[in-house]
Every structure is written in structure tokens, then in C-alpha cells.
Short mmCIF file of C-alpha atoms in Angstrom, two decimals:
data_model
loop_
_atom_site.label_atom_id
_atom_site.label_comp_id
_atom_site.label_asym_id
_atom_site.label_seq_id
_atom_site.Cartn_x
_atom_site.Cartn_y
_atom_site.Cartn_z
CA MET A 1 0.00 0.00 0.00
CA PHE A 2 1.19 3.50 -0.85
CA ASP A 3 2.96 5.09 2.14
CA VAL A 4 2.32 8.84 2.22
CA ALA A 5 4.82 9.35 5.05
CA VAL A 6 7.65 7.72 3.09
CA PHE A 7 6.71 9.69 -0.03
CA GLY A 8 6.59 12.99 1.85
CA SER A 9 9.81 12.36 3.75
CA LEU A 10 11.89 11.52 0.66
CA PHE A 11 10.27 14.27 -1.45
CA LEU A 12 11.07 16.93 1.14
CA THR A 13 14.60 15.57 1.57
CA LEU A 14 15.25 15.69 -2.17
CA PHE A 15 13.61 19.13 -2.42
CA VAL A 16 16.03 20.52 0.15
CA ILE A 17 19.07 18.80 -1.39
CA MET A 18 18.29 19.45 -5.08
CA ASP A 19 16.87 22.93 -4.30
CA PRO A 20 14.58 23.74 -7.30
CA PRO A 21 14.33 27.49 -6.44
CA GLY A 22 18.11 27.75 -6.16
CA ILE A 23 18.68 26.02 -9.48
CA THR A 24 16.90 28.79 -11.40
CA PRO A 25 19.71 31.40 -11.47
CA ILE A 26 22.30 28.67 -12.12
CA PHE A 27 20.27 27.30 -15.03
CA LEU A 28 19.80 30.80 -16.44
CA GLY A 29 23.53 31.49 -16.15
CA LEU A 30 24.58 28.24 -17.80
CA THR A 31 22.11 28.50 -20.68
CA ALA A 32 22.40 32.24 -21.36
CA GLY A 33 22.56 33.24 -25.03
CA ARG A 34 20.90 30.11 -26.38
CA PRO A 35 17.59 30.02 -28.27
CA ALA A 36 14.51 29.34 -26.13
CA LYS A 37 13.86 26.03 -27.90
CA MET A 38 17.37 24.83 -27.12
CA GLN A 39 17.06 25.95 -23.50
CA ARG A 40 13.83 23.98 -23.11
CA ARG A 41 15.51 20.93 -24.62
CA MET A 42 18.48 21.33 -22.29
CA ALA A 43 16.17 21.58 -19.28
CA PHE A 44 14.52 18.31 -20.31
CA GLN A 45 17.88 16.64 -21.01
CA ALA A 46 19.29 17.72 -17.65
CA VAL A 47 16.28 16.31 -15.78
CA CYS A 48 16.45 13.06 -17.76
CA VAL A 49 20.15 12.68 -16.98
CA ALA A 50 19.57 13.43 -13.30
CA PHE A 51 16.72 10.93 -13.13
CA GLY A 52 18.78 8.28 -14.92
CA VAL A 53 21.68 8.71 -12.52
CA ILE A 54 19.43 8.76 -9.44
CA ALA A 55 17.52 5.69 -10.65
CA LEU A 56 20.72 3.80 -11.41
CA PHE A 57 22.16 4.45 -7.96
CA GLY A 58 18.80 3.71 -6.38
CA VAL A 59 18.84 0.23 -7.91
CA VAL A 60 22.53 -0.72 -7.74
CA GLY A 61 24.18 2.18 -5.90
CA HIS A 62 26.04 0.24 -3.23
CA GLN A 63 27.29 -2.34 -5.72
CA ILE A 64 28.63 0.36 -8.05
CA LEU A 65 30.50 2.22 -5.29
CA ASP A 66 31.87 -1.01 -3.81
CA TYR A 67 33.00 -2.31 -7.20
CA LEU A 68 34.83 0.94 -7.98
CA HIS A 69 36.17 1.16 -4.40
CA VAL A 70 34.76 4.69 -4.19
CA SER A 71 33.53 6.07 -0.88
CA VAL A 72 30.68 8.56 -0.55
CA PRO A 73 33.04 11.29 0.76
CA ALA A 74 35.27 10.82 -2.30
CA LEU A 75 32.19 11.20 -4.50
CA MET A 76 31.26 14.41 -2.68
CA ILE A 77 34.76 15.90 -3.02
CA ALA A 78 34.99 15.04 -6.73
CA GLY A 79 31.57 16.56 -7.38
CA GLY A 80 32.52 19.68 -5.46
CA LEU A 81 35.70 20.17 -7.48
CA LEU A 82 33.77 19.76 -10.74
CA LEU A 83 31.18 22.33 -9.65
CA LEU A 84 33.95 24.72 -8.58
CA LEU A 85 35.47 24.64 -12.09
CA VAL A 86 32.08 25.47 -13.61
CA ALA A 87 31.52 28.24 -11.06
CA LEU A 88 34.86 29.85 -11.92
CA SER A 89 33.98 29.86 -15.63
CA LEU A 90 30.66 31.58 -14.83
CA LEU A 91 32.36 34.19 -12.64
CA THR A 92 35.07 35.00 -15.18
CA GLY A 93 32.83 34.73 -18.25
CA LYS A 94 35.32 32.42 -19.96
CA THR A 95 33.29 30.07 -22.14
CA ASP A 96 35.47 29.53 -25.19
CA GLU A 97 34.61 25.89 -25.92
CA PRO A 98 32.85 25.02 -29.18
CA LYS A 99 29.11 25.75 -29.05
CA GLN A 100 27.89 22.23 -29.82
CA THR A 101 30.16 20.67 -27.21
CA LYS A 102 29.21 23.36 -24.73
CA ASP A 103 25.51 22.70 -25.22
CA VAL A 104 25.90 18.99 -24.60
CA ASN A 105 28.18 19.50 -21.59
CA VAL A 106 25.87 22.00 -19.91
CA ALA A 107 22.88 19.68 -20.18
CA LEU A 108 24.79 16.64 -18.95
CA VAL A 109 27.50 18.22 -16.77
CA PRO A 110 27.07 20.10 -14.50
CA LEU A 111 23.27 20.43 -14.72
CA GLY A 112 22.34 16.75 -14.87
CA MET A 113 25.22 15.67 -12.66
CA PRO A 114 26.52 16.67 -10.16
CA LEU A 115 24.29 19.74 -9.72
CA LEU A 116 20.94 17.92 -9.75
CA ALA A 117 22.03 14.33 -9.21
CA GLY A 118 24.71 15.17 -6.67
CA PRO A 119 26.19 12.99 -3.92
CA GLY A 120 23.62 14.16 -1.39
CA ALA A 121 20.66 13.17 -3.56
CA ILE A 122 22.33 9.88 -4.53
CA VAL A 123 22.98 8.91 -0.90
CA ALA A 124 19.43 9.91 0.14
CA VAL A 125 17.93 7.72 -2.58
CA ILE A 126 20.20 4.75 -1.84
CA LEU A 127 19.19 4.82 1.82
CA ALA A 128 15.48 5.34 1.04
CA VAL A 129 15.39 2.38 -1.36
CA GLN A 130 17.16 0.17 1.17
CA ASP A 131 14.80 1.14 4.02
CA ALA A 132 11.56 0.86 1.99
CA GLU A 133 9.51 -2.17 3.00
CA GLY A 134 7.46 -4.13 0.50
CA PHE A 135 5.90 -3.04 -2.77
CA GLY A 136 4.08 -0.11 -1.18
CA GLY A 137 7.27 1.31 0.29
CA GLN A 138 9.15 0.98 -2.98
CA LEU A 139 6.24 2.56 -4.88
CA SER A 140 6.26 5.49 -2.45
CA VAL A 141 10.03 5.99 -2.83
CA TRP A 142 10.03 5.91 -6.62
CA SER A 143 6.92 8.11 -6.81
CA ALA A 144 8.75 10.73 -4.72
CA ILE A 145 11.77 10.52 -7.03
CA VAL A 146 9.62 10.98 -10.14
CA ALA A 147 7.63 13.83 -8.57
CA MET A 148 10.82 15.65 -7.60
CA HIS A 149 12.17 15.48 -11.14
CA VAL A 150 8.87 16.76 -12.54
CA VAL A 151 9.15 19.76 -10.20
CA LEU A 152 12.75 20.35 -11.33
CA TRP A 153 11.73 20.28 -14.99
CA LEU A 154 8.85 22.71 -14.41
CA VAL A 155 11.11 25.14 -12.53
CA MET A 156 13.78 25.16 -15.25
CA ARG A 157 11.23 25.12 -18.07
CA TYR A 158 9.42 28.21 -16.83
CA SER A 159 12.55 30.01 -15.64
CA LEU A 160 12.95 30.88 -19.32
CA VAL A 161 10.20 33.47 -18.81
CA ILE A 162 12.62 35.30 -16.50
CA ILE A 163 15.12 35.63 -19.35
CA ARG A 164 12.61 37.54 -21.47
CA VAL A 165 11.96 39.91 -18.56
CA ILE A 166 15.50 40.68 -17.38
CA LYS A 167 17.07 40.97 -20.89
CA ASP A 168 20.80 40.62 -21.68
CA GLY A 169 22.10 42.85 -18.89
CA GLY A 170 20.11 40.94 -16.33
CA VAL A 171 21.37 37.63 -17.69
CA VAL A 172 24.97 38.76 -17.16
CA LEU A 173 24.13 39.74 -13.60
CA VAL A 174 22.36 36.43 -12.99
CA THR A 175 25.33 34.58 -14.47
CA ARG A 176 27.74 36.19 -11.99
CA LEU A 177 25.29 35.52 -9.16
CA ALA A 178 25.01 31.90 -10.27
CA GLY A 179 28.81 31.62 -10.26
CA MET A 180 28.98 32.89 -6.69
CA MET A 181 26.20 30.57 -5.51
CA LEU A 182 27.67 27.59 -7.33
CA SER A 183 31.15 28.22 -5.92
CA ALA A 184 29.70 28.32 -2.39
CA ILE A 185 27.81 25.06 -3.02
CA ALA A 186 30.98 23.48 -4.40
CA VAL A 187 33.16 24.53 -1.46
CA GLN A 188 30.55 23.35 1.05
CA GLN A 189 30.35 19.99 -0.73
CA ILE A 190 34.13 19.62 -0.57
CA ILE A 191 34.12 20.57 3.12
CA ASN A 192 31.41 17.99 3.83
CA GLY A 193 33.39 15.31 2.02
CA VAL A 194 36.63 16.15 3.83
CA THR A 195 34.80 16.24 7.17
CA GLN A 196 33.42 12.76 6.59
CA VAL A 197 36.87 11.50 5.66
CA VAL A 198 38.35 12.95 8.87
CA GLN A 199 35.52 11.56 11.01
CA GLY A 200 35.91 8.13 9.46
CA ALA A 201 39.67 8.06 9.93
#
């Protein structure tokens, strides 16, 4: 039977970790200058990638990490470093890579992973799937995961309206703001990973 408590608990946890409101300026900064149709496609691609990664780790997360001999703190530190590189490029405005490659990379990395499907979300899902009891528990967990990704898609999809309001100058401002926010997220993620390593030593 569907467990509303399990659904609500995981949904709220993922909402806090994946932070749909906070993703808006980052998405706007990373997709600035692209046609609206391409931005909508990138929003959909990013959510699909995030869902694919989350689903994969939800099903075989522990086995993957154990096979690769990768700890959760190591995953957090690596994700933080990757986000920090992206944040620096947003802050400095240096985006010289070819446009086609840039489009693909933005949708997959860092939007899909590790920004949306980051270590925190992955760990939360792994634990929720393990703790879910019976078919009803599993249905509740996976329903929460799907619902969260629908919310993420809606937020990014309709954040494009903001672009038409704030114009080019506003996009530049939002891009710098996104770089600052993303750098803070990245540093905090690295700190969390290092802290877990020290505590586990």
C-alpha cells in the first residue's frame, strides 16, 4: 500500500538537497545566449540525466560504489571540485569551448550531474530504497523521485520566462550571481566530504 509518510519524507529531503528554487539562477547562467527552444531541450535533457543517474544508484548504488572502491566522501569531493570549475567559468565569463560541445556539456555536466544528481541526492535515494519495506514502500520511494524530477523540470522550463523579462544585462548579472552561488555550493560539498573522511579516519 502507498505510504504517504515515506513519499513525503523523501520528497522533502530531495527538495532541500536538489533545491529547485536555487537552481533557477544557475540554469539561467549556464544556458544564457541560447535560443529558447534549445534551453527547453536542455532543461529536459538535464532532468532526464539526473533521473537516470538517481535511478541507477537507487537500484545498484552500493554495488557500483563497492566495485569501484569509491567512498561517498570521495564522490562528494569530486563533485565539489567539478562544480567549482564550472563556477569559476561563470564568474570569469570564460566560455570559449565550441558551441555544440558546450551545449551537450551543460545539459549533462554540470546540470544533470553533479548539480541535480549530486552525492547528497544519490545517498538519500540509496538509503530510502534500502529502508523501503514491501511493494508499497518501494512505490512510495520511486513516486517521490519521479515527482521531484517533474518539479525540477517545471522550474527550469518556466525560468525561461525570466530571461525575457531581465534581458541581456540581467542575464549577465544572474550569471555572476550563479557563479557565486555555485562556488559556495561546491566549497561546502568539498568541506562535507573532507569532514566525513576525517571523522571516518
